């Protein structure tokens, strides 16, 4: 389709899955990641329609330079998928939780999206583009010792609808909220395979794949979603709709 998408946190996992899906749909995709070695390697493996820019999304100057590089290379930007995160839901117990740890999680998982959108918005507006943020069902439900990650994703959902109002009507902004997605490398999957219990506890009978998320991101970026903004789309195999009674 000749359009250009920027996908953050794309050196592995869900971001890489989204990048590969969009390329298969004909997008030109710029993969952004703090892991420059792995990011440039996977971009090369994805072929001629993939490029890599290194950035720490929590640093405004790096975001600004990265976005400028994208514009220098392509002269346009049609989509932003803000996926980069410290994707570790568990933190030390609150009473030993270090403020620097808390601040870093919020800086990457929440502030990073604000910075990306701030620097991408003028270009997205020019092409009536779209933004998808990647939240987590942990924005809605929790295990003990997950305050930093849960709060960052809850904030991200609010940021998403706030941005949708500020950037309408030119730019649509929606969130995709994954549940349990097996986003690990094949080697890690072999070392610790998922169990039947892992799969069976999901109403749809399996743990999710990166493609389950990528398909919904691609739809929200497409013209088929042109009347959808400020929304959250849960991709969780039904887990957050399951009522649990123990007997
Ligand atoms: P992952 O750890 O496999 O990949 C995250 C990527 O983001 C990595 O390549 C990492 O280098 C990059 N990154 C981290 N900090 C960065 C920074 N400051 N700047 C730029 N890049 C940075 O994680 P994943 O499982 O693929 O998760 C992707 C997204 O999906 C995250 O937002 C995560 O919170 C969300 N999510 C994942 C799951 C799941 O089950 N895997 C569930 C719910 C939500």
PDB file of C-alpha atoms and ligand atoms in Angstrom:
ATOM      1  CA  UNK A   1       0.000   0.000   0.000  1.00  0.00           C
ATOM      2  CA  UNK A   2       3.069   2.254   0.063  1.00  0.00           C
ATOM      3  CA  UNK A   3       2.238   3.619   3.492  1.00  0.00           C
ATOM      4  CA  UNK A   4       4.822   4.032   6.245  1.00  0.00           C
ATOM      5  CA  UNK A   5       4.387   2.721   9.799  1.00  0.00           C
ATOM      6  CA  UNK A   6       6.624   3.217  12.822  1.00  0.00           C
ATOM      7  CA  UNK A   7       6.490   0.310  15.307  1.00  0.00           C
ATOM      8  CA  UNK A   8       8.304   0.713  18.631  1.00  0.00           C
ATOM      9  CA  UNK A   9       9.722  -2.180  20.630  1.00  0.00           C
ATOM     10  CA  UNK A  10       9.915  -4.154  17.391  1.00  0.00           C
ATOM     11  CA  UNK A  11      13.201  -6.029  17.894  1.00  0.00           C
ATOM     12  CA  UNK A  12      11.296  -9.022  19.284  1.00  0.00           C
ATOM     13  CA  UNK A  13       7.972 -10.301  20.536  1.00  0.00           C
ATOM     14  CA  UNK A  14       4.676  -8.601  19.712  1.00  0.00           C
ATOM     15  CA  UNK A  15       6.317  -5.556  18.080  1.00  0.00           C
ATOM     16  CA  UNK A  16       8.223  -7.794  15.689  1.00  0.00           C
ATOM     17  CA  UNK A  17       5.033  -9.742  14.947  1.00  0.00           C
ATOM     18  CA  UNK A  18       3.198  -6.487  14.179  1.00  0.00           C
ATOM     19  CA  UNK A  19       6.037  -5.308  11.922  1.00  0.00           C
ATOM     20  CA  UNK A  20       6.036  -8.590   9.966  1.00  0.00           C
ATOM     21  CA  UNK A  21       2.232  -8.535   9.615  1.00  0.00           C
ATOM     22  CA  UNK A  22       2.195  -4.949   8.306  1.00  0.00           C
ATOM     23  CA  UNK A  23       4.971  -5.708   5.809  1.00  0.00           C
ATOM     24  CA  UNK A  24       2.927  -8.670   4.526  1.00  0.00           C
ATOM     25  CA  UNK A  25       0.045  -6.208   4.021  1.00  0.00           C
ATOM     26  CA  UNK A  26       2.282  -3.970   1.900  1.00  0.00           C
ATOM     27  CA  UNK A  27       3.360  -1.366   4.450  1.00  0.00           C
ATOM     28  CA  UNK A  28       6.860   0.029   4.695  1.00  0.00           C
ATOM     29  CA  UNK A  29       7.790  -0.457   8.326  1.00  0.00           C
ATOM     30  CA  UNK A  30      10.330   1.281  10.504  1.00  0.00           C
ATOM     31  CA  UNK A  31      11.194  -0.828  13.521  1.00  0.00           C
ATOM     32  CA  UNK A  32      12.315   1.176  16.564  1.00  0.00           C
ATOM     33  CA  UNK A  33      13.945  -0.334  19.637  1.00  0.00           C
ATOM     34  CA  UNK A  34      16.439   0.375  22.384  1.00  0.00           C
ATOM     35  CA  UNK A  35      18.184  -2.894  21.425  1.00  0.00           C
ATOM     36  CA  UNK A  36      20.060  -1.659  18.369  1.00  0.00           C
ATOM     37  CA  UNK A  37      21.979  -4.876  17.659  1.00  0.00           C
ATOM     38  CA  UNK A  38      18.915  -7.087  17.586  1.00  0.00           C
ATOM     39  CA  UNK A  39      16.714  -4.431  15.954  1.00  0.00           C
ATOM     40  CA  UNK A  40      18.965  -3.958  12.940  1.00  0.00           C
ATOM     41  CA  UNK A  41      19.397  -7.735  12.591  1.00  0.00           C
ATOM     42  CA  UNK A  42      15.670  -8.503  12.530  1.00  0.00           C
ATOM     43  CA  UNK A  43      14.936  -5.539  10.235  1.00  0.00           C
ATOM     44  CA  UNK A  44      17.455  -6.927   7.751  1.00  0.00           C
ATOM     45  CA  UNK A  45      15.824 -10.360   7.970  1.00  0.00           C
ATOM     46  CA  UNK A  46      12.395  -8.826   7.218  1.00  0.00           C
ATOM     47  CA  UNK A  47      13.636  -7.638   3.814  1.00  0.00           C
ATOM     48  CA  UNK A  48      13.466  -4.519   1.678  1.00  0.00           C
ATOM     49  CA  UNK A  49      10.396  -2.980   3.278  1.00  0.00           C
ATOM     50  CA  UNK A  50      11.840  -2.919   6.794  1.00  0.00           C
ATOM     51  CA  UNK A  51      14.175  -0.323   8.298  1.00  0.00           C
ATOM     52  CA  UNK A  52      15.519   0.136  11.819  1.00  0.00           C
ATOM     53  CA  UNK A  53      15.989   3.192  14.024  1.00  0.00           C
ATOM     54  CA  UNK A  54      17.487   2.943  17.503  1.00  0.00           C
ATOM     55  CA  UNK A  55      15.877   4.900  20.319  1.00  0.00           C
ATOM     56  CA  UNK A  56      15.034   4.830  23.997  1.00  0.00           C
ATOM     57  CA  UNK A  57      11.387   5.932  23.888  1.00  0.00           C
ATOM     58  CA  UNK A  58      11.736   7.497  27.334  1.00  0.00           C
ATOM     59  CA  UNK A  59      14.274  10.056  26.039  1.00  0.00           C
ATOM     60  CA  UNK A  60      12.696  12.909  24.138  1.00  0.00           C
ATOM     61  CA  UNK A  61      15.847  13.835  22.221  1.00  0.00           C
ATOM     62  CA  UNK A  62      16.240  10.244  20.967  1.00  0.00           C
ATOM     63  CA  UNK A  63      12.570  10.107  19.969  1.00  0.00           C
ATOM     64  CA  UNK A  64      12.885  13.425  18.116  1.00  0.00           C
ATOM     65  CA  UNK A  65      15.994  12.294  16.237  1.00  0.00           C
ATOM     66  CA  UNK A  66      14.455   8.905  15.403  1.00  0.00           C
ATOM     67  CA  UNK A  67      11.240  10.409  14.034  1.00  0.00           C
ATOM     68  CA  UNK A  68      13.259  12.943  12.023  1.00  0.00           C
ATOM     69  CA  UNK A  69      15.257  10.041  10.532  1.00  0.00           C
ATOM     70  CA  UNK A  70      12.035   8.333   9.457  1.00  0.00           C
ATOM     71  CA  UNK A  71      10.779  11.513   7.794  1.00  0.00           C
ATOM     72  CA  UNK A  72      14.155  12.089   6.144  1.00  0.00           C
ATOM     73  CA  UNK A  73      14.067   8.590   4.678  1.00  0.00           C
ATOM     74  CA  UNK A  74      10.406   8.382   3.586  1.00  0.00           C
ATOM     75  CA  UNK A  75       9.012  11.921   3.633  1.00  0.00           C
ATOM     76  CA  UNK A  76       5.792  10.669   5.220  1.00  0.00           C
ATOM     77  CA  UNK A  77       4.340   8.778   8.165  1.00  0.00           C
ATOM     78  CA  UNK A  78       0.924   7.066   8.161  1.00  0.00           C
ATOM     79  CA  UNK A  79       0.863   5.005  11.329  1.00  0.00           C
ATOM     80  CA  UNK A  80       2.422   4.697  14.766  1.00  0.00           C
ATOM     81  CA  UNK A  81       2.233   1.511  16.823  1.00  0.00           C
ATOM     82  CA  UNK A  82       3.421   2.364  20.331  1.00  0.00           C
ATOM     83  CA  UNK A  83       4.364  -1.049  21.676  1.00  0.00           C
ATOM     84  CA  UNK A  84       7.735  -0.578  23.439  1.00  0.00           C
ATOM     85  CA  UNK A  85       7.602  -1.322  27.137  1.00  0.00           C
ATOM     86  CA  UNK A  86       9.478  -2.821  30.000  1.00  0.00           C
ATOM     87  CA  UNK A  87       7.237  -5.860  29.600  1.00  0.00           C
ATOM     88  CA  UNK A  88       7.837  -7.273  33.085  1.00  0.00           C
ATOM     89  CA  UNK A  89       4.634  -7.108  35.111  1.00  0.00           C
ATOM     90  CA  UNK A  90       6.128  -8.015  38.496  1.00  0.00           C
ATOM     91  CA  UNK A  91       7.863  -5.520  40.771  1.00  0.00           C
ATOM     92  CA  UNK A  92       9.439  -5.866  44.225  1.00  0.00           C
ATOM     93  CA  UNK A  93       6.910  -5.635  47.086  1.00  0.00           C
ATOM     94  CA  UNK A  94       5.737  -2.062  47.594  1.00  0.00           C
ATOM     95  CA  UNK A  95       7.650  -1.503  50.819  1.00  0.00           C
ATOM     96  CA  UNK A  96      10.961  -2.197  49.116  1.00  0.00           C
ATOM     97  CA  UNK A  97       9.981  -0.648  45.784  1.00  0.00           C
ATOM     98  CA  UNK A  98      12.659   1.748  44.645  1.00  0.00           C
ATOM     99  CA  UNK A  99      11.394   5.091  43.288  1.00  0.00           C
ATOM    100  CA  UNK A 100      13.878   4.918  40.407  1.00  0.00           C
ATOM    101  CA  UNK A 101      12.390   1.560  39.361  1.00  0.00           C
ATOM    102  CA  UNK A 102       8.835   2.977  39.460  1.00  0.00           C
ATOM    103  CA  UNK A 103       9.873   6.068  37.497  1.00  0.00           C
ATOM    104  CA  UNK A 104      11.596   4.029  34.790  1.00  0.00           C
ATOM    105  CA  UNK A 105       8.528   1.822  34.210  1.00  0.00           C
ATOM    106  CA  UNK A 106       6.279   4.881  33.950  1.00  0.00           C
ATOM    107  CA  UNK A 107       8.808   6.681  31.733  1.00  0.00           C
ATOM    108  CA  UNK A 108       9.040   3.865  29.180  1.00  0.00           C
ATOM    109  CA  UNK A 109       5.526   2.391  29.285  1.00  0.00           C
ATOM    110  CA  UNK A 110       3.520   5.623  29.568  1.00  0.00           C
ATOM    111  CA  UNK A 111       5.615   8.736  28.905  1.00  0.00           C
ATOM    112  CA  UNK A 112       7.271   7.065  25.906  1.00  0.00           C
ATOM    113  CA  UNK A 113       3.954   6.942  24.061  1.00  0.00           C
ATOM    114  CA  UNK A 114       3.241  10.612  24.814  1.00  0.00           C
ATOM    115  CA  UNK A 115       6.687  11.554  23.436  1.00  0.00           C
ATOM    116  CA  UNK A 116       6.273   9.441  20.293  1.00  0.00           C
ATOM    117  CA  UNK A 117       2.845  10.896  19.574  1.00  0.00           C
ATOM    118  CA  UNK A 118       4.058  14.443  20.257  1.00  0.00           C
ATOM    119  CA  UNK A 119       6.769  14.095  17.624  1.00  0.00           C
ATOM    120  CA  UNK A 120       4.788  12.038  15.096  1.00  0.00           C
ATOM    121  CA  UNK A 121       1.485  13.947  15.214  1.00  0.00           C
ATOM    122  CA  UNK A 122       2.269  16.674  12.642  1.00  0.00           C
ATOM    123  CA  UNK A 123       3.174  14.056  10.035  1.00  0.00           C
ATOM    124  CA  UNK A 124       0.310  11.692  10.901  1.00  0.00           C
ATOM    125  CA  UNK A 125      -2.129  14.599  10.677  1.00  0.00           C
ATOM    126  CA  UNK A 126      -0.963  15.428   7.164  1.00  0.00           C
ATOM    127  CA  UNK A 127      -1.876  11.911   5.941  1.00  0.00           C
ATOM    128  CA  UNK A 128      -4.915  11.257   8.156  1.00  0.00           C
ATOM    129  CA  UNK A 129      -2.955   8.528   9.897  1.00  0.00           C
ATOM    130  CA  UNK A 130      -3.706   6.300  12.839  1.00  0.00           C
ATOM    131  CA  UNK A 131      -2.109   5.372  16.141  1.00  0.00           C
ATOM    132  CA  UNK A 132      -2.414   2.105  18.062  1.00  0.00           C
ATOM    133  CA  UNK A 133      -1.082   1.813  21.604  1.00  0.00           C
ATOM    134  CA  UNK A 134      -0.412  -1.594  23.177  1.00  0.00           C
ATOM    135  CA  UNK A 135      -1.807  -1.833  26.701  1.00  0.00           C
ATOM    136  CA  UNK A 136      -2.360  -4.974  28.834  1.00  0.00           C
ATOM    137  CA  UNK A 137      -5.237  -6.698  30.612  1.00  0.00           C
ATOM    138  CA  UNK A 138      -3.226  -5.815  33.729  1.00  0.00           C
ATOM    139  CA  UNK A 139      -4.670  -2.314  33.283  1.00  0.00           C
ATOM    140  CA  UNK A 140      -7.919  -3.924  34.515  1.00  0.00           C
ATOM    141  CA  UNK A 141      -6.921  -6.889  36.698  1.00  0.00           C
ATOM    142  CA  UNK A 142      -3.964  -7.550  38.977  1.00  0.00           C
ATOM    143  CA  UNK A 143      -1.770 -10.047  40.771  1.00  0.00           C
ATOM    144  CA  UNK A 144       0.121  -8.943  43.886  1.00  0.00           C
ATOM    145  CA  UNK A 145       3.314  -6.933  43.314  1.00  0.00           C
ATOM    146  CA  UNK A 146       2.531  -5.473  39.929  1.00  0.00           C
ATOM    147  CA  UNK A 147       1.793  -1.818  40.789  1.00  0.00           C
ATOM    148  CA  UNK A 148       4.251  -0.148  38.418  1.00  0.00           C
ATOM    149  CA  UNK A 149       3.307  -2.096  35.293  1.00  0.00           C
ATOM    150  CA  UNK A 150      -0.453  -2.047  36.031  1.00  0.00           C
ATOM    151  CA  UNK A 151      -0.414   1.714  36.666  1.00  0.00           C
ATOM    152  CA  UNK A 152       1.626   2.361  33.520  1.00  0.00           C
ATOM    153  CA  UNK A 153      -0.892   0.447  31.382  1.00  0.00           C
ATOM    154  CA  UNK A 154      -3.921   2.011  33.069  1.00  0.00           C
ATOM    155  CA  UNK A 155      -2.387   5.403  32.384  1.00  0.00           C
ATOM    156  CA  UNK A 156      -1.733   4.375  28.795  1.00  0.00           C
ATOM    157  CA  UNK A 157      -5.426   3.599  28.253  1.00  0.00           C
ATOM    158  CA  UNK A 158      -6.407   7.042  29.569  1.00  0.00           C
ATOM    159  CA  UNK A 159      -3.699   8.667  27.471  1.00  0.00           C
ATOM    160  CA  UNK A 160      -5.133   6.841  24.456  1.00  0.00           C
ATOM    161  CA  UNK A 161      -8.646   8.266  24.765  1.00  0.00           C
ATOM    162  CA  UNK A 162      -7.314  11.730  25.652  1.00  0.00           C
ATOM    163  CA  UNK A 163      -5.139  11.711  22.522  1.00  0.00           C
ATOM    164  CA  UNK A 164      -8.093  10.492  20.456  1.00  0.00           C
ATOM    165  CA  UNK A 165      -9.993  13.658  21.394  1.00  0.00           C
ATOM    166  CA  UNK A 166      -7.048  16.009  20.864  1.00  0.00           C
ATOM    167  CA  UNK A 167      -6.046  14.566  17.501  1.00  0.00           C
ATOM    168  CA  UNK A 168      -9.526  14.079  15.978  1.00  0.00           C
ATOM    169  CA  UNK A 169     -10.708  14.267  13.294  1.00  0.00           C
ATOM    170  CA  UNK A 170      -7.465  13.786  11.362  1.00  0.00           C
ATOM    171  CA  UNK A 171      -5.797  11.071  13.466  1.00  0.00           C
ATOM    172  CA  UNK A 172      -7.525   8.047  15.040  1.00  0.00           C
ATOM    173  CA  UNK A 173      -6.066   6.681  18.284  1.00  0.00           C
ATOM    174  CA  UNK A 174      -6.995   3.262  19.690  1.00  0.00           C
ATOM    175  CA  UNK A 175      -5.534   0.718  22.103  1.00  0.00           C
ATOM    176  CA  UNK A 176      -5.084  -3.012  21.653  1.00  0.00           C
ATOM    177  CA  UNK A 177      -5.008  -4.783  25.003  1.00  0.00           C
ATOM    178  CA  UNK A 178      -3.324  -8.185  24.934  1.00  0.00           C
ATOM    179  CA  UNK A 179      -3.884 -10.850  27.535  1.00  0.00           C
ATOM    180  CA  UNK A 180      -1.422 -13.724  27.774  1.00  0.00           C
ATOM    181  CA  UNK A 181       0.559 -13.798  24.533  1.00  0.00           C
ATOM    182  CA  UNK A 182       3.445 -16.226  24.065  1.00  0.00           C
ATOM    183  CA  UNK A 183       5.789 -13.666  22.559  1.00  0.00           C
ATOM    184  CA  UNK A 184       8.976 -15.563  23.382  1.00  0.00           C
ATOM    185  CA  UNK A 185      11.693 -16.626  20.957  1.00  0.00           C
ATOM    186  CA  UNK A 186      11.400 -20.216  19.658  1.00  0.00           C
ATOM    187  CA  UNK A 187      14.407 -21.284  21.782  1.00  0.00           C
ATOM    188  CA  UNK A 188      12.763 -20.023  24.996  1.00  0.00           C
ATOM    189  CA  UNK A 189       9.524 -21.800  24.045  1.00  0.00           C
ATOM    190  CA  UNK A 190      11.400 -25.065  23.638  1.00  0.00           C
ATOM    191  CA  UNK A 191      13.113 -24.652  27.011  1.00  0.00           C
ATOM    192  CA  UNK A 192       9.878 -23.963  28.898  1.00  0.00           C
ATOM    193  CA  UNK A 193       6.937 -25.184  26.823  1.00  0.00           C
ATOM    194  CA  UNK A 194       3.437 -24.023  27.703  1.00  0.00           C
ATOM    195  CA  UNK A 195       1.337 -26.569  29.614  1.00  0.00           C
ATOM    196  CA  UNK A 196      -2.185 -27.824  29.048  1.00  0.00           C
ATOM    197  CA  UNK A 197      -3.265 -25.817  32.090  1.00  0.00           C
ATOM    198  CA  UNK A 198      -1.825 -22.671  30.503  1.00  0.00           C
ATOM    199  CA  UNK A 199      -3.999 -23.211  27.439  1.00  0.00           C
ATOM    200  CA  UNK A 200      -7.111 -24.686  29.060  1.00  0.00           C
ATOM    201  CA  UNK A 201      -7.709 -21.801  31.490  1.00  0.00           C
ATOM    202  CA  UNK A 202      -8.518 -19.600  28.480  1.00  0.00           C
ATOM    203  CA  UNK A 203     -12.174 -19.713  27.316  1.00  0.00           C
ATOM    204  CA  UNK A 204     -10.846 -19.994  23.749  1.00  0.00           C
ATOM    205  CA  UNK A 205      -8.628 -22.911  24.780  1.00  0.00           C
ATOM    206  CA  UNK A 206      -5.176 -21.520  24.078  1.00  0.00           C
ATOM    207  CA  UNK A 207      -2.565 -18.942  24.982  1.00  0.00           C
ATOM    208  CA  UNK A 208      -2.336 -16.113  22.426  1.00  0.00           C
ATOM    209  CA  UNK A 209       0.148 -15.628  19.604  1.00  0.00           C
ATOM    210  CA  UNK A 210       1.777 -12.408  18.408  1.00  0.00           C
ATOM    211  CA  UNK A 211      -0.297 -12.769  15.227  1.00  0.00           C
ATOM    212  CA  UNK A 212      -3.517 -12.546  17.274  1.00  0.00           C
ATOM    213  CA  UNK A 213      -2.432  -9.063  18.352  1.00  0.00           C
ATOM    214  CA  UNK A 214      -0.938  -8.058  15.001  1.00  0.00           C
ATOM    215  CA  UNK A 215      -4.179  -8.812  13.113  1.00  0.00           C
ATOM    216  CA  UNK A 216      -6.163  -6.434  15.335  1.00  0.00           C
ATOM    217  CA  UNK A 217      -3.506  -3.711  15.146  1.00  0.00           C
ATOM    218  CA  UNK A 218      -3.585  -3.961  11.343  1.00  0.00           C
ATOM    219  CA  UNK A 219      -7.377  -3.711  11.331  1.00  0.00           C
ATOM    220  CA  UNK A 220      -7.397  -0.622  13.569  1.00  0.00           C
ATOM    221  CA  UNK A 221      -4.855   1.024  11.236  1.00  0.00           C
ATOM    222  CA  UNK A 222      -6.952   0.213   8.176  1.00  0.00           C
ATOM    223  CA  UNK A 223      -9.755   2.119   6.440  1.00  0.00           C
ATOM    224  CA  UNK A 224     -12.164  -0.521   7.762  1.00  0.00           C
ATOM    225  CA  UNK A 225     -11.814   1.134  11.172  1.00  0.00           C
ATOM    226  CA  UNK A 226     -12.269   4.698   9.881  1.00  0.00           C
ATOM    227  CA  UNK A 227     -15.177   5.411  12.311  1.00  0.00           C
ATOM    228  CA  UNK A 228     -13.375   3.945  15.356  1.00  0.00           C
ATOM    229  CA  UNK A 229     -11.359   6.141  17.707  1.00  0.00           C
ATOM    230  CA  UNK A 230     -10.610   6.298  21.435  1.00  0.00           C
ATOM    231  CA  UNK A 231     -11.434   2.596  21.835  1.00  0.00           C
ATOM    232  CA  UNK A 232      -9.819  -0.362  23.514  1.00  0.00           C
ATOM    233  CA  UNK A 233      -9.838  -3.783  21.842  1.00  0.00           C
ATOM    234  CA  UNK A 234      -9.112  -6.729  24.140  1.00  0.00           C
ATOM    235  CA  UNK A 235      -7.258  -9.690  22.643  1.00  0.00           C
ATOM    236  CA  UNK A 236      -7.210 -12.127  25.535  1.00  0.00           C
ATOM    237  CA  UNK A 237      -8.972 -15.361  24.529  1.00  0.00           C
ATOM    238  CA  UNK A 238     -11.871 -14.351  26.776  1.00  0.00           C
ATOM    239  CA  UNK A 239      -9.849 -14.410  30.014  1.00  0.00           C
ATOM    240  CA  UNK A 240     -11.121 -11.093  31.408  1.00  0.00           C
ATOM    241  CA  UNK A 241     -14.745 -12.124  30.761  1.00  0.00           C
ATOM    242  CA  UNK A 242     -14.414 -15.355  32.717  1.00  0.00           C
ATOM    243  CA  UNK A 243     -16.247 -15.535  36.039  1.00  0.00           C
ATOM    244  CA  UNK A 244     -14.305 -17.636  38.533  1.00  0.00           C
ATOM    245  CA  UNK A 245     -15.851 -19.487  41.507  1.00  0.00           C
ATOM    246  CA  UNK A 246     -13.767 -21.931  43.554  1.00  0.00           C
ATOM    247  CA  UNK A 247     -15.630 -24.851  45.114  1.00  0.00           C
TER     248      UNK A 247
HETATM  249  P1  LIG B   1       9.241  -8.012  24.823  1.00  0.00           P
HETATM  250  O1  LIG B   1       9.992  -7.754  26.075  1.00  0.00           O
HETATM  251  O2  LIG B   1       9.404  -9.317  24.126  1.00  0.00           O
HETATM  252  O3  LIG B   1       9.565  -6.847  23.775  1.00  0.00           O
HETATM  253  C1  LIG B   1       9.588  -5.509  24.158  1.00  0.00           C
HETATM  254  C2  LIG B   1      10.545  -4.750  23.252  1.00  0.00           C
HETATM  255  O4  LIG B   1      10.556  -3.374  23.671  1.00  0.00           O
HETATM  256  C3  LIG B   1      11.991  -5.264  23.347  1.00  0.00           C
HETATM  257  O5  LIG B   1      12.535  -5.465  22.066  1.00  0.00           O
HETATM  258  C4  LIG B   1      12.718  -4.149  24.105  1.00  0.00           C
HETATM  259  O6  LIG B   1      14.087  -4.013  23.730  1.00  0.00           O
HETATM  260  C5  LIG B   1      11.906  -2.931  23.698  1.00  0.00           C
HETATM  261  N1  LIG B   1      12.061  -1.825  24.643  1.00  0.00           N
HETATM  262  C6  LIG B   1      12.071  -1.911  26.006  1.00  0.00           C
HETATM  263  N2  LIG B   1      12.307  -0.701  26.530  1.00  0.00           N
HETATM  264  C7  LIG B   1      12.453   0.169  25.490  1.00  0.00           C
HETATM  265  C8  LIG B   1      12.728   1.555  25.412  1.00  0.00           C
HETATM  266  N3  LIG B   1      12.921   2.299  26.518  1.00  0.00           N
HETATM  267  N4  LIG B   1      12.803   2.129  24.190  1.00  0.00           N
HETATM  268  C9  LIG B   1      12.638   1.382  23.058  1.00  0.00           C
HETATM  269  N5  LIG B   1      12.392   0.058  23.080  1.00  0.00           N
HETATM  270  C10 LIG B   1      12.303  -0.543  24.292  1.00  0.00           C
HETATM  271  O7  LIG B   1       7.695  -7.766  25.170  1.00  0.00           O
HETATM  272  P2  LIG B   1       6.356  -8.287  24.431  1.00  0.00           P
HETATM  273  O8  LIG B   1       5.837  -9.423  25.230  1.00  0.00           O
HETATM  274  O9  LIG B   1       6.563  -8.420  22.986  1.00  0.00           O
HETATM  275  O10 LIG B   1       5.405  -7.036  24.736  1.00  0.00           O
HETATM  276  C11 LIG B   1       5.151  -6.035  23.763  1.00  0.00           C
HETATM  277  C12 LIG B   1       4.063  -5.110  24.300  1.00  0.00           C
HETATM  278  O11 LIG B   1       2.888  -5.876  24.620  1.00  0.00           O
HETATM  279  C13 LIG B   1       4.440  -4.395  25.591  1.00  0.00           C
HETATM  280  O12 LIG B   1       3.847  -3.106  25.602  1.00  0.00           O
HETATM  281  C14 LIG B   1       3.812  -5.258  26.661  1.00  0.00           C
HETATM  282  O13 LIG B   1       3.575  -4.535  27.842  1.00  0.00           O
HETATM  283  C15 LIG B   1       2.529  -5.662  25.962  1.00  0.00           C
HETATM  284  N6  LIG B   1       1.905  -6.875  26.490  1.00  0.00           N
HETATM  285  C16 LIG B   1       2.494  -8.106  26.344  1.00  0.00           C
HETATM  286  C17 LIG B   1       1.836  -9.240  26.823  1.00  0.00           C
HETATM  287  C18 LIG B   1       2.402 -10.632  26.677  1.00  0.00           C
HETATM  288  O14 LIG B   1       1.809 -11.581  27.219  1.00  0.00           O
HETATM  289  N7  LIG B   1       3.502 -10.837  25.977  1.00  0.00           N
HETATM  290  C19 LIG B   1       0.613  -9.112  27.469  1.00  0.00           C
HETATM  291  C20 LIG B   1       0.048  -7.847  27.608  1.00  0.00           C
HETATM  292  C21 LIG B   1       0.704  -6.745  27.108  1.00  0.00           C
END
